[in-house]
């Protein structure tokens, strides 16, 4: 390997984002935060690294093995690099903003770092833009969070969108009622996550019919609810199913025609959710655009709180948006008056000032990737 | 939207099928589900990899069995047919396996030379060396009982490994067991029963539920029809 090559090689899953993509990503973040701010979600900015115990408790525990640790030479305590922003926002809500009125609405846009990428998202560092609605529960809170995600994505002109509603606690309570050993529970969970009906039948033994019926109650909302209504569920699971239906009705009323699917058995990635959860997909986009749901913020001495949040994945959003239209760039030759540049920028041009006189201003404009050159008082297109 | 992302908004459904042995067993299922591939599909010599069918907007690709899972996981194909052995090896989050097609039936086993099997006590193992096509599944299987498996990845002819001293154990698919016997090996443990599954990409299942469920149901009826015969 040459010295240059070895200096430019980055660790797996990390990359330099170059022009114009870096600016585009920042702009997308600002637009999303603007939509969230319009609904009263105020931005917080937690640190990149914090003490391990804080970051990896509560909802953060799910990502413990995806988190980088380092030793703080000053406090001699173990620190962790955030692998998710939600636990940090939860910590802020419980500590410094404990006395702020509820419901508390907070937003963030930060990069996170993970030990390993997944098959669909090999990136180990990527941006998360999201928000949390803290100290509220019920269908109205769930609906606000989901609709806000859709509004944000619509503002980016990503679409058509589709929302998958999940009830991870429904299956948790059903599985617990079976009295299975931990390993069989894990295998049943896995089979349900993969919608593997044959494997579910094998693992759920005497309750197989119930779980297979639940598997059949996934898909487009209306039909799924019809099927769900016909399944005989224990009281606690029935309540979950009804809450799911109430939420679906709210969403449908707010956004008629929204593509809504129901999946009462999906659980993967929702291990720490305590209520309804959801994923947002874009038709034709191969990974989910975002996901969220309800969780509990452990009070650590104070009263526990319920929160609902959503995280949008910046890398998937950017991929779904495709190429950016390049800005109109104009070369302003050396010696042009200062107000010329000001005027052009006011018209929406990006101006590149010549720092020294050149013989051929048109050639220079082309070399610098400018579509225009400032000539005789106006931006003149450069024939390519 | 760019051309690249517009291209992914195709209305077609792509079904990924595995080359080789299983393909013959899948033929009747395809026919029963009402899918007739173009004639080149039947020709094993054909260089073509992508085939149209009698159904408009429904295409078939023919890839290696392990690659079926990869194509579907990444959404390059919406549907696929893959053995449960392949699904266990990759354990892709993005794959749903809603239907057991009840073809390609075999089992995934640990085997070792007959002469070793009698004197061996697996409870004393801390480390085993295994030749296999399934390194990740094998490591997980042994790790679950506290044994570290050092896997030698082979793409075929696993049965040669113990006789030539490459490893003492193999993890491989067995259907009749004839190949094991012919190579002086015995099955010492059964890891899983294997059948082929109809698999679906998760994002496609969420965004194109109605279309894909139509096909899952068609295949489901085809499987029931085959079983009834």
Coordinates of C-alpha atoms in Angstrom, one line a residue:
Chain A
X1 CA 0.0 0.0 0.0
X2 CA 1.3 3.4 -0.9
X3 CA 1.6 6.0 1.9
X4 CA -1.2 8.1 0.4
X5 CA -3.5 5.1 0.1
X6 CA -2.8 4.0 3.7
X7 CA -3.5 7.5 4.9
X8 CA -6.8 7.8 3.0
X9 CA -8.1 4.4 4.1
X10 CA -10.8 4.8 6.7
X11 CA -12.0 2.1 9.1
X12 CA -14.9 0.0 7.9
X13 CA -18.3 1.7 8.0
X14 CA -16.9 5.2 8.2
X15 CA -16.7 7.7 5.3
X16 CA -15.9 11.2 4.3
X17 CA -19.0 13.0 3.0
X18 CA -17.9 15.4 0.2
X19 CA -19.6 18.3 -1.6
X20 CA -22.3 18.6 -2.5
X21 CA -23.6 15.7 -0.3
X22 CA -22.4 17.2 3.0
X23 CA -24.3 20.4 2.5
X24 CA -27.3 18.5 1.3
X25 CA -27.3 16.4 4.4
X26 CA -27.1 19.4 6.7
X27 CA -29.9 21.1 4.8
X28 CA -32.1 18.1 5.1
X29 CA -31.5 18.0 8.9
X30 CA -32.3 21.7 9.2
X31 CA -35.6 21.2 7.2
X32 CA -36.7 18.3 9.4
X33 CA -35.8 20.2 12.6
X34 CA -37.8 23.1 11.3
X35 CA -40.9 20.9 10.9
X36 CA -40.4 19.5 14.4
X37 CA -39.9 23.0 15.8
X38 CA -43.1 24.1 14.2
X39 CA -44.9 21.6 16.5
X40 CA -43.2 22.8 19.6
X41 CA -40.3 20.3 19.6
X42 CA -37.2 22.2 20.9
X43 CA -33.7 21.0 20.1
X44 CA -31.3 19.6 22.6
X45 CA -27.7 18.8 22.0
X46 CA -26.3 16.1 24.3
X47 CA -22.5 15.3 24.3
X48 CA -20.9 12.7 22.0
X49 CA -19.5 10.7 24.9
X50 CA -20.8 10.2 28.4
X51 CA -20.4 7.9 31.4
X52 CA -21.4 4.3 30.5
X53 CA -23.9 3.8 33.3
X54 CA -26.0 6.8 32.1
X55 CA -25.9 5.9 28.5
X56 CA -26.5 2.2 28.8
X57 CA -29.4 2.1 31.3
X58 CA -33.1 1.9 30.4
X59 CA -33.7 2.1 26.7
X60 CA -30.0 2.3 26.1
X61 CA -29.4 -1.2 27.4
X62 CA -30.6 -2.7 24.1
X63 CA -27.5 -1.3 22.3
X64 CA -24.9 -2.2 25.0
X65 CA -23.0 -4.5 22.7
X66 CA -23.2 -2.0 19.8
X67 CA -21.5 0.7 21.9
X68 CA -17.8 1.8 21.9
X69 CA -16.2 2.4 25.3
X70 CA -13.2 4.4 26.3
X71 CA -11.6 5.1 29.7
X72 CA -11.8 8.7 30.9
X73 CA -8.3 9.4 32.1
X74 CA -9.6 12.3 34.3
X75 CA -12.4 10.6 36.3
X76 CA -10.9 7.1 35.8
X77 CA -14.5 6.0 34.8
X78 CA -15.6 4.2 31.8
X79 CA -17.3 6.3 29.1
X80 CA -19.4 5.3 26.1
X81 CA -19.8 6.9 22.7
X82 CA -23.5 7.2 22.0
X83 CA -25.0 4.6 19.7
X84 CA -28.4 6.1 20.0
X85 CA -29.6 9.5 21.0
X86 CA -32.9 8.6 22.7
X87 CA -31.3 7.5 26.0
X88 CA -29.5 10.8 26.2
X89 CA -32.7 12.8 25.6
X90 CA -34.5 10.6 28.3
X91 CA -31.6 11.4 30.7
X92 CA -32.0 15.1 30.1
X93 CA -35.7 15.0 30.6
X94 CA -35.3 13.2 33.9
X95 CA -32.5 15.4 35.2
X96 CA -32.0 18.9 34.0
X97 CA -35.5 19.3 32.5
X98 CA -37.3 17.4 35.3
X99 CA -39.2 20.5 36.3
X100 CA -40.1 21.6 32.8
X101 CA -43.8 21.3 32.2
X102 CA -45.1 18.1 30.7
X103 CA -45.7 17.0 28.0
X104 CA -42.1 17.9 27.1
X105 CA -41.3 18.0 23.4
X106 CA -37.6 17.7 22.5
X107 CA -35.8 17.2 19.2
X108 CA -32.2 16.4 18.1
X109 CA -30.0 15.9 15.1
X110 CA -26.8 14.1 15.9
X111 CA -24.4 11.5 14.5
X112 CA -24.1 8.2 16.3
X113 CA -21.4 5.5 16.3
X114 CA -22.0 1.8 16.4
X115 CA -19.6 -1.2 16.8
X116 CA -21.1 -3.0 13.8
X117 CA -23.2 -2.1 10.8
X118 CA -26.1 -4.3 9.7
X119 CA -26.4 -5.9 6.2
X120 CA -28.6 -3.1 5.0
X121 CA -26.8 -0.3 6.8
X122 CA -23.1 -1.0 6.8
X123 CA -22.4 2.5 8.1
X124 CA -21.1 2.5 11.6
X125 CA -21.5 6.3 11.9
X126 CA -24.7 7.9 10.7
X127 CA -27.0 10.7 11.4
X128 CA -30.2 10.4 13.5
X129 CA -32.8 13.2 13.4
X130 CA -35.6 12.6 15.8
X131 CA -37.8 13.9 18.6
X132 CA -39.4 12.7 21.8
X133 CA -42.7 13.5 23.4
X134 CA -42.2 13.0 27.1
X135 CA -44.7 12.7 29.8
X136 CA -47.7 11.8 27.7
X137 CA -49.4 8.6 26.6
X138 CA -52.4 7.3 24.8
X139 CA -53.4 7.2 21.1
X140 CA -53.3 11.0 20.7
X141 CA -49.6 11.1 21.7
X142 CA -48.8 8.1 19.5
X143 CA -50.7 9.7 16.6
X144 CA -48.9 13.1 17.1
X145 CA -45.5 11.4 16.9
X146 CA -46.3 9.3 13.8
X147 CA -48.0 12.2 11.9
X148 CA -45.0 14.4 12.6
X149 CA -42.6 11.9 11.0
X150 CA -44.9 11.8 8.0
X151 CA -45.0 15.6 7.8
X152 CA -41.3 15.9 8.0
X153 CA -40.8 13.3 5.3
X154 CA -43.4 14.9 3.1
X155 CA -41.5 18.2 3.5
X156 CA -38.5 16.5 2.0
X157 CA -40.8 15.2 -0.8
X158 CA -40.1 11.6 0.0
X159 CA -43.0 9.4 -0.8
X160 CA -45.4 7.7 -1.1
X161 CA -44.9 6.6 2.5
X162 CA -46.2 3.6 4.4
X163 CA -46.4 3.1 8.1
X164 CA -46.2 -0.3 9.8
X165 CA -47.8 -0.3 13.3
X166 CA -46.6 -2.8 15.9
X167 CA -47.6 -3.9 19.3
X168 CA -44.5 -5.6 20.7
X169 CA -46.0 -5.9 24.2
X170 CA -48.9 -7.9 22.9
X171 CA -46.6 -10.8 21.9
X172 CA -44.5 -10.4 25.0
X173 CA -47.5 -11.0 27.2
X174 CA -48.8 -13.9 25.1
X175 CA -45.4 -15.6 25.1
X176 CA -45.0 -15.1 28.9
X177 CA -48.3 -16.8 29.4
X178 CA -47.1 -20.0 27.7
X179 CA -44.6 -20.8 30.4
X180 CA -41.8 -21.7 28.0
X181 CA -38.2 -21.9 28.9
X182 CA -36.0 -18.9 27.9
X183 CA -34.4 -20.7 24.9
X184 CA -37.7 -21.7 23.4
X185 CA -39.1 -18.2 24.0
X186 CA -36.1 -16.8 22.2
X187 CA -36.6 -19.2 19.3
X188 CA -40.3 -18.5 19.1
X189 CA -39.6 -14.7 19.1
X190 CA -37.1 -15.2 16.3
X191 CA -39.6 -17.3 14.3
X192 CA -42.3 -14.7 14.7
X193 CA -39.9 -11.9 13.6
X194 CA -39.1 -13.9 10.5
X195 CA -42.9 -14.6 10.0
X196 CA -41.8 -18.3 9.7
X197 CA -45.1 -20.0 10.2
X198 CA -43.7 -23.5 10.1
X199 CA -41.1 -22.7 12.8
X200 CA -43.8 -20.9 14.9
X201 CA -46.0 -24.0 14.8
X202 CA -43.1 -26.1 16.0
X203 CA -42.1 -23.8 18.9
X204 CA -45.5 -22.6 20.2
X205 CA -46.7 -26.2 20.6
X206 CA -50.2 -26.2 22.1
X207 CA -50.8 -22.4 21.4
X208 CA -49.6 -22.8 17.8
X209 CA -53.0 -21.9 16.4
X210 CA -53.1 -18.6 18.3
X211 CA -49.7 -17.5 17.0
X212 CA -50.4 -18.6 13.4
X213 CA -53.6 -16.6 13.5
X214 CA -51.6 -13.6 14.7
X215 CA -49.2 -14.1 11.8
X216 CA -52.2 -14.0 9.5
X217 CA -53.4 -10.8 11.1
X218 CA -50.5 -8.8 9.6
X219 CA -50.7 -6.7 6.5
X220 CA -53.0 -3.9 5.2
X221 CA -54.7 -2.4 8.2
X222 CA -58.4 -3.0 7.5
X223 CA -58.1 -6.7 6.8
X224 CA -55.6 -7.2 9.6
X225 CA -58.0 -5.7 12.2
X226 CA -60.8 -7.8 10.9
X227 CA -58.7 -10.9 11.5
X228 CA -57.4 -9.7 14.8
X229 CA -60.9 -9.1 16.0
X230 CA -61.7 -12.8 15.4
X231 CA -58.8 -14.1 17.5
X232 CA -59.5 -15.1 21.0
X233 CA -57.0 -13.1 23.1
X234 CA -56.5 -12.8 26.8
X235 CA -57.8 -9.6 28.3
X236 CA -54.5 -7.8 28.4
X237 CA -53.6 -8.6 24.8
X238 CA -57.1 -7.6 23.7
X239 CA -56.6 -4.2 25.2
X240 CA -53.3 -3.8 23.3
X241 CA -55.1 -4.8 20.1
X242 CA -57.8 -2.3 20.7
X243 CA -55.3 0.5 21.4
X244 CA -53.7 -0.3 18.1
X245 CA -57.0 -0.1 16.3
X246 CA -57.8 3.2 18.0
X247 CA -54.5 4.6 16.8
X248 CA -55.0 3.4 13.3
X249 CA -58.4 5.2 13.2
X250 CA -56.8 8.4 14.3
X251 CA -54.1 8.2 11.7
X252 CA -56.6 7.3 9.0
X253 CA -58.8 10.3 10.0
X254 CA -55.8 12.7 10.0
X255 CA -54.4 11.4 6.7
X256 CA -57.0 9.6 4.6
X257 CA -55.4 7.2 2.1
X258 CA -52.2 6.7 4.2
X259 CA -50.8 3.3 3.4
X260 CA -51.1 1.6 6.8
X261 CA -50.0 -1.9 7.6
X262 CA -50.4 -3.8 10.9
X263 CA -47.9 -6.3 12.3
X264 CA -48.8 -7.4 15.8
X265 CA -45.9 -9.9 16.0
X266 CA -42.9 -7.7 15.0
X267 CA -40.6 -7.4 17.9
X268 CA -37.0 -7.1 16.7
X269 CA -35.5 -3.8 17.6
X270 CA -38.5 -2.9 19.8
X271 CA -37.2 -4.8 22.9
X272 CA -37.4 -1.8 25.1
X273 CA -40.7 -0.5 23.9
X274 CA -43.6 -0.5 26.3
X275 CA -46.4 0.3 24.0
X276 CA -47.3 0.8 20.4
X277 CA -44.3 1.0 18.0
X278 CA -44.0 1.8 14.4
X279 CA -41.7 1.8 11.3
X280 CA -41.9 4.2 8.4
X281 CA -41.2 2.9 4.9
X282 CA -41.0 4.7 1.6
X283 CA -42.4 2.8 -1.4
X284 CA -39.4 1.7 -3.4
X285 CA -36.9 2.5 -0.6
X286 CA -35.2 -0.7 0.6
X287 CA -34.6 0.2 4.2
X288 CA -36.9 1.7 6.7
X289 CA -36.7 5.5 6.9
X290 CA -37.4 5.7 10.6
X291 CA -38.9 4.0 13.5
X292 CA -40.2 4.8 17.0
X293 CA -42.6 4.0 19.7
X294 CA -43.5 4.2 23.3
X295 CA -41.1 3.5 26.1
X296 CA -40.7 4.1 29.8
X297 CA -38.1 6.4 31.3
X298 CA -37.0 4.9 34.5
X299 CA -37.2 7.5 37.2
X300 CA -33.9 6.6 39.0
X301 CA -35.6 7.6 42.3
X302 CA -38.2 9.8 40.7
X303 CA -41.5 8.7 39.3
X304 CA -41.1 6.9 36.0
X305 CA -42.4 8.6 32.9
X306 CA -43.9 7.4 29.6
X307 CA -42.5 8.8 26.4
X308 CA -43.0 8.3 22.7
X309 CA -40.4 9.2 20.1
X310 CA -39.2 8.7 16.6
X311 CA -35.9 8.5 14.9
X312 CA -35.3 9.1 11.2
X313 CA -32.2 7.7 9.7
X314 CA -30.3 10.3 7.8
X315 CA -28.3 7.9 5.5
X316 CA -31.5 6.2 4.3
X317 CA -33.3 9.6 3.8
X318 CA -30.4 10.9 1.7
X319 CA -30.3 7.7 -0.3
X320 CA -34.1 7.9 -0.9
X321 CA -33.8 11.6 -2.0
X322 CA -31.3 10.7 -4.8
X323 CA -29.0 13.3 -6.4
X324 CA -29.1 16.9 -5.5
X325 CA -29.6 19.6 -8.2
X326 CA -26.2 21.4 -8.2
X327 CA -26.3 25.2 -7.3
X328 CA -25.9 27.8 -10.0
X329 CA -22.3 28.9 -9.8
X330 CA -20.9 32.0 -11.4
X331 CA -17.2 32.9 -11.8
X332 CA -16.6 36.6 -10.9
X333 CA -13.2 37.6 -12.5
X334 CA -10.6 39.4 -10.4
X335 CA -11.2 43.1 -10.2
X336 CA -15.0 43.0 -10.6
X337 CA -16.7 45.5 -8.3
X338 CA -17.7 44.1 -4.9
X339 CA -21.4 45.0 -5.4
X340 CA -21.5 42.7 -8.5
X341 CA -21.0 39.7 -6.2
X342 CA -23.6 40.9 -3.8
X343 CA -26.1 41.4 -6.5
X344 CA -25.5 37.9 -7.9
X345 CA -25.8 36.2 -4.5
X346 CA -29.1 38.1 -4.0
X347 CA -30.3 36.5 -7.2
X348 CA -29.5 33.1 -5.8
X349 CA -26.1 32.5 -7.5
X350 CA -23.1 31.0 -5.8
X351 CA -20.2 33.4 -6.6
X352 CA -16.6 32.2 -7.0
X353 CA -14.3 35.2 -6.9
X354 CA -11.2 35.2 -9.1
X355 CA -8.2 35.8 -6.8
X356 CA -5.9 36.9 -9.5
X357 CA -6.3 38.1 -13.1
X358 CA -6.6 35.3 -15.8
X359 CA -6.3 35.5 -19.6
X360 CA -9.4 33.4 -20.4
X361 CA -12.2 34.0 -17.9
X362 CA -14.5 31.5 -19.7
X363 CA -11.9 28.7 -19.5
X364 CA -11.3 29.6 -15.8
X365 CA -15.1 29.4 -15.1
X366 CA -15.3 26.0 -16.7
X367 CA -12.2 24.7 -14.8
X368 CA -13.9 25.7 -11.5
X369 CA -17.2 24.0 -12.5
X370 CA -19.1 27.3 -13.0
X371 CA -22.0 27.4 -15.4
X372 CA -21.8 31.2 -15.6
X373 CA -19.3 33.9 -15.8
X374 CA -19.8 37.6 -14.7
X375 CA -19.3 39.6 -17.9
X376 CA -20.5 43.1 -18.9
X377 CA -22.6 43.5 -15.7
X378 CA -24.5 40.2 -15.7
X379 CA -24.1 36.4 -15.2
X380 CA -23.6 35.0 -18.7
X381 CA -24.0 31.2 -19.3
X382 CA -20.7 29.4 -20.2
X383 CA -21.3 27.1 -23.2
X384 CA -20.1 23.7 -22.2
Chain B
X1 CA -35.8 12.1 -7.8
X2 CA -32.8 10.7 -9.5
X3 CA -32.8 8.1 -12.2
X4 CA -31.2 5.6 -9.8
X5 CA -34.0 5.9 -7.2
X6 CA -36.7 6.0 -9.9
X7 CA -35.4 2.7 -11.2
X8 CA -36.1 1.1 -7.8
X9 CA -39.7 2.2 -8.0
X10 CA -40.3 -0.6 -10.6
X11 CA -43.7 -2.2 -10.6
X12 CA -42.2 -5.6 -11.3
X13 CA -41.8 -8.5 -8.8
X14 CA -38.6 -10.4 -9.0
X15 CA -38.5 -14.0 -7.8
X16 CA -35.0 -15.4 -7.0
X17 CA -34.7 -19.1 -7.5
X18 CA -31.8 -21.3 -6.5
X19 CA -29.9 -23.2 -9.3
X20 CA -29.4 -26.9 -9.1
X21 CA -31.2 -29.8 -7.4
X22 CA -34.0 -27.9 -5.8
X23 CA -35.0 -26.2 -9.0
X24 CA -36.5 -29.4 -10.3
X25 CA -38.7 -29.8 -7.2
X26 CA -39.8 -26.1 -7.5
X27 CA -41.0 -26.6 -11.1
X28 CA -44.4 -28.2 -10.3
X29 CA -45.0 -25.5 -7.6
X30 CA -44.4 -22.7 -10.0
X31 CA -46.8 -24.3 -12.5
X32 CA -49.4 -24.8 -9.8
X33 CA -49.1 -21.2 -8.8
X34 CA -49.7 -20.2 -12.4
X35 CA -46.2 -19.1 -13.3
X36 CA -44.8 -20.3 -16.6
X37 CA -41.2 -19.1 -17.2
X38 CA -40.0 -18.4 -20.8
X39 CA -38.6 -21.5 -22.5
X40 CA -34.9 -20.5 -22.0
X41 CA -35.5 -21.1 -18.2
X42 CA -35.8 -24.8 -18.7
X43 CA -32.5 -25.0 -20.6
X44 CA -29.6 -25.6 -18.1
X45 CA -27.1 -24.5 -20.7
X46 CA -28.7 -21.1 -21.2
X47 CA -26.4 -18.2 -20.3
X48 CA -29.3 -16.0 -19.5
X49 CA -29.8 -15.2 -15.8
X50 CA -33.0 -13.2 -15.9
X51 CA -36.3 -14.6 -17.3
X52 CA -39.7 -13.3 -18.1
X53 CA -42.8 -15.3 -17.3
X54 CA -46.4 -15.5 -18.6
X55 CA -47.4 -13.0 -15.9
X56 CA -46.7 -9.4 -16.9
X57 CA -44.3 -7.7 -14.4
X58 CA -43.2 -11.0 -12.8
X59 CA -39.6 -12.0 -13.5
X60 CA -37.5 -14.8 -12.3
X61 CA -33.7 -14.7 -11.7
X62 CA -31.6 -17.9 -11.2
X63 CA -28.8 -17.6 -8.7
X64 CA -26.8 -19.8 -6.4
X65 CA -28.8 -21.0 -3.4
X66 CA -26.9 -18.8 -0.9
X67 CA -27.3 -15.8 -3.1
X68 CA -31.1 -16.1 -3.1
X69 CA -31.1 -14.9 0.5
X70 CA -28.7 -12.1 -0.2
X71 CA -30.8 -10.8 -3.2
X72 CA -33.9 -10.8 -1.1
X73 CA -32.4 -9.3 2.0
X74 CA -31.1 -6.3 0.0
X75 CA -34.4 -5.9 -1.8
X76 CA -32.9 -6.7 -5.2
X77 CA -35.6 -9.4 -5.4
X78 CA -38.9 -9.2 -3.7
X79 CA -39.5 -12.9 -3.4
X80 CA -37.2 -15.9 -3.3
X81 CA -37.0 -19.6 -2.5
X82 CA -34.3 -20.6 -0.1
X83 CA -33.6 -23.6 2.1
X84 CA -34.0 -23.0 5.8
X85 CA -30.3 -24.0 6.1
X86 CA -29.4 -20.8 4.1
X87 CA -31.7 -18.7 6.2
X88 CA -30.2 -20.0 9.4
X89 CA -26.7 -19.3 8.2
X90 CA -27.3 -15.7 7.3
X91 CA -30.0 -14.9 9.8
X92 CA -30.9 -11.7 7.8
X93 CA -33.3 -9.4 9.7
X94 CA -34.7 -8.2 6.4
X95 CA -36.1 -11.6 5.3
X96 CA -39.5 -13.0 6.1
X97 CA -40.1 -16.7 5.6
X98 CA -43.9 -17.0 5.6
X99 CA -44.3 -20.3 3.8
X100 CA -42.8 -23.8 4.1
X101 CA -42.8 -25.2 0.6
X102 CA -42.2 -28.7 1.9
X103 CA -39.7 -29.4 -0.9
X104 CA -35.9 -29.9 -0.7
X105 CA -36.4 -31.9 2.5
X106 CA -33.1 -32.9 4.2
X107 CA -31.3 -32.4 7.5
X108 CA -28.3 -30.4 8.7
X109 CA -26.0 -32.6 10.8
X110 CA -22.7 -32.9 12.5
X111 CA -20.8 -35.9 11.3
X112 CA -17.4 -37.4 12.1
X113 CA -15.4 -40.5 11.1
X114 CA -16.9 -43.7 12.3
X115 CA -13.7 -44.9 14.0
X116 CA -13.7 -41.7 16.2
X117 CA -17.3 -41.6 17.1
X118 CA -17.1 -44.6 19.5
X119 CA -14.3 -43.2 21.6
X120 CA -15.3 -39.6 21.6
X121 CA -17.0 -37.8 24.6
X122 CA -18.5 -34.5 23.3
X123 CA -19.0 -33.2 26.9
X124 CA -15.2 -32.8 27.2
X125 CA -14.8 -30.6 24.1
X126 CA -13.7 -27.0 24.5
X127 CA -12.7 -26.5 20.9
X128 CA -13.6 -28.3 17.7
X129 CA -12.4 -27.9 14.2
X130 CA -15.2 -28.2 11.6
X131 CA -15.3 -28.2 7.9
X132 CA -18.5 -26.6 6.6
X133 CA -20.4 -24.5 4.2
X134 CA -22.1 -22.9 7.2
X135 CA -19.5 -21.3 9.4
X136 CA -21.7 -18.8 11.1
X137 CA -24.5 -21.3 11.9
X138 CA -21.8 -23.8 13.1
X139 CA -20.2 -21.4 15.4
X140 CA -23.5 -20.4 17.0
X141 CA -24.5 -24.1 17.3
X142 CA -21.4 -25.0 19.2
X143 CA -21.2 -21.8 21.2
X144 CA -24.7 -22.5 22.5
X145 CA -23.3 -25.4 24.4
X146 CA -20.0 -23.7 25.4
X147 CA -17.8 -25.1 22.7
X148 CA -15.6 -22.9 20.5
X149 CA -15.8 -24.0 16.8
X150 CA -13.0 -23.2 14.5
X151 CA -14.6 -23.4 11.1
X152 CA -12.9 -24.1 7.8
X153 CA -15.2 -22.8 5.0
X154 CA -15.5 -25.2 2.1
X155 CA -17.9 -24.9 -0.8
X156 CA -18.4 -28.6 -1.4
X157 CA -17.0 -32.1 -0.9
X158 CA -17.1 -31.6 2.9
X159 CA -17.0 -35.4 3.3
X160 CA -13.3 -35.4 2.2
X161 CA -12.2 -33.2 5.1
X162 CA -12.1 -35.8 7.9
X163 CA -10.6 -38.5 5.7
X164 CA -7.8 -36.2 4.6
X165 CA -7.2 -34.7 8.1
X166 CA -8.5 -31.3 7.4
X167 CA -10.9 -31.4 10.3
X168 CA -12.4 -34.1 12.5
X169 CA -15.9 -32.9 12.1
X170 CA -18.1 -31.6 9.3
X171 CA -21.4 -29.8 9.4
X172 CA -23.4 -30.5 6.2
X173 CA -26.7 -31.3 4.6
X174 CA -27.7 -34.9 4.4
X175 CA -30.7 -36.3 2.6
X176 CA -30.3 -40.0 2.3
X177 CA -27.0 -40.4 4.2
X178 CA -25.4 -42.4 1.4
X179 CA -22.5 -39.9 0.9
X180 CA -21.7 -40.0 4.6
X181 CA -21.6 -43.8 4.6
X182 CA -19.5 -44.0 1.4
X183 CA -16.9 -41.7 3.1
X184 CA -16.8 -43.7 6.4
X185 CA -18.7 -40.9 8.3
X186 CA -21.5 -41.1 10.8
X187 CA -24.1 -38.6 11.9
X188 CA -23.4 -37.7 15.5
X189 CA -25.9 -34.8 15.9
X190 CA -28.9 -33.4 14.1
X191 CA -28.8 -29.6 14.1
X192 CA -32.0 -28.9 12.1
X193 CA -34.6 -30.3 9.7
X194 CA -34.4 -28.4 6.5
X195 CA -37.0 -27.5 3.9
X196 CA -37.3 -24.8 1.3
X197 CA -39.2 -21.6 2.2
X198 CA -40.8 -18.9 0.2
X199 CA -39.0 -15.8 1.4
X200 CA -40.0 -12.1 1.1
X201 CA -38.1 -8.9 1.5
X202 CA -39.4 -7.0 4.6
X203 CA -39.6 -3.5 3.2
X204 CA -41.4 -4.9 0.1
X205 CA -43.8 -6.8 2.3
X206 CA -44.7 -3.5 4.1
X207 CA -45.0 -1.3 1.1
X208 CA -46.5 -3.8 -1.4
X209 CA -48.4 -6.0 0.9
X210 CA -51.4 -6.7 -1.3
X211 CA -49.4 -7.8 -4.3
X212 CA -47.0 -10.0 -2.4
X213 CA -49.7 -11.6 -0.2
X214 CA -51.4 -12.6 -3.5
X215 CA -48.4 -14.6 -4.5
X216 CA -47.8 -16.0 -1.0
X217 CA -51.4 -17.3 -1.1
X218 CA -50.9 -18.7 -4.6
X219 CA -47.9 -20.6 -3.5
X220 CA -49.6 -21.7 -0.3
X221 CA -52.5 -23.2 -2.4
X222 CA -49.9 -24.8 -4.7
X223 CA -48.2 -26.5 -1.7
X224 CA -51.5 -27.7 -0.3
X225 CA -52.4 -29.0 -3.8
X226 CA -49.1 -31.0 -4.0
X227 CA -49.6 -32.4 -0.5
X228 CA -53.1 -33.6 -1.4
X229 CA -51.9 -35.5 -4.4

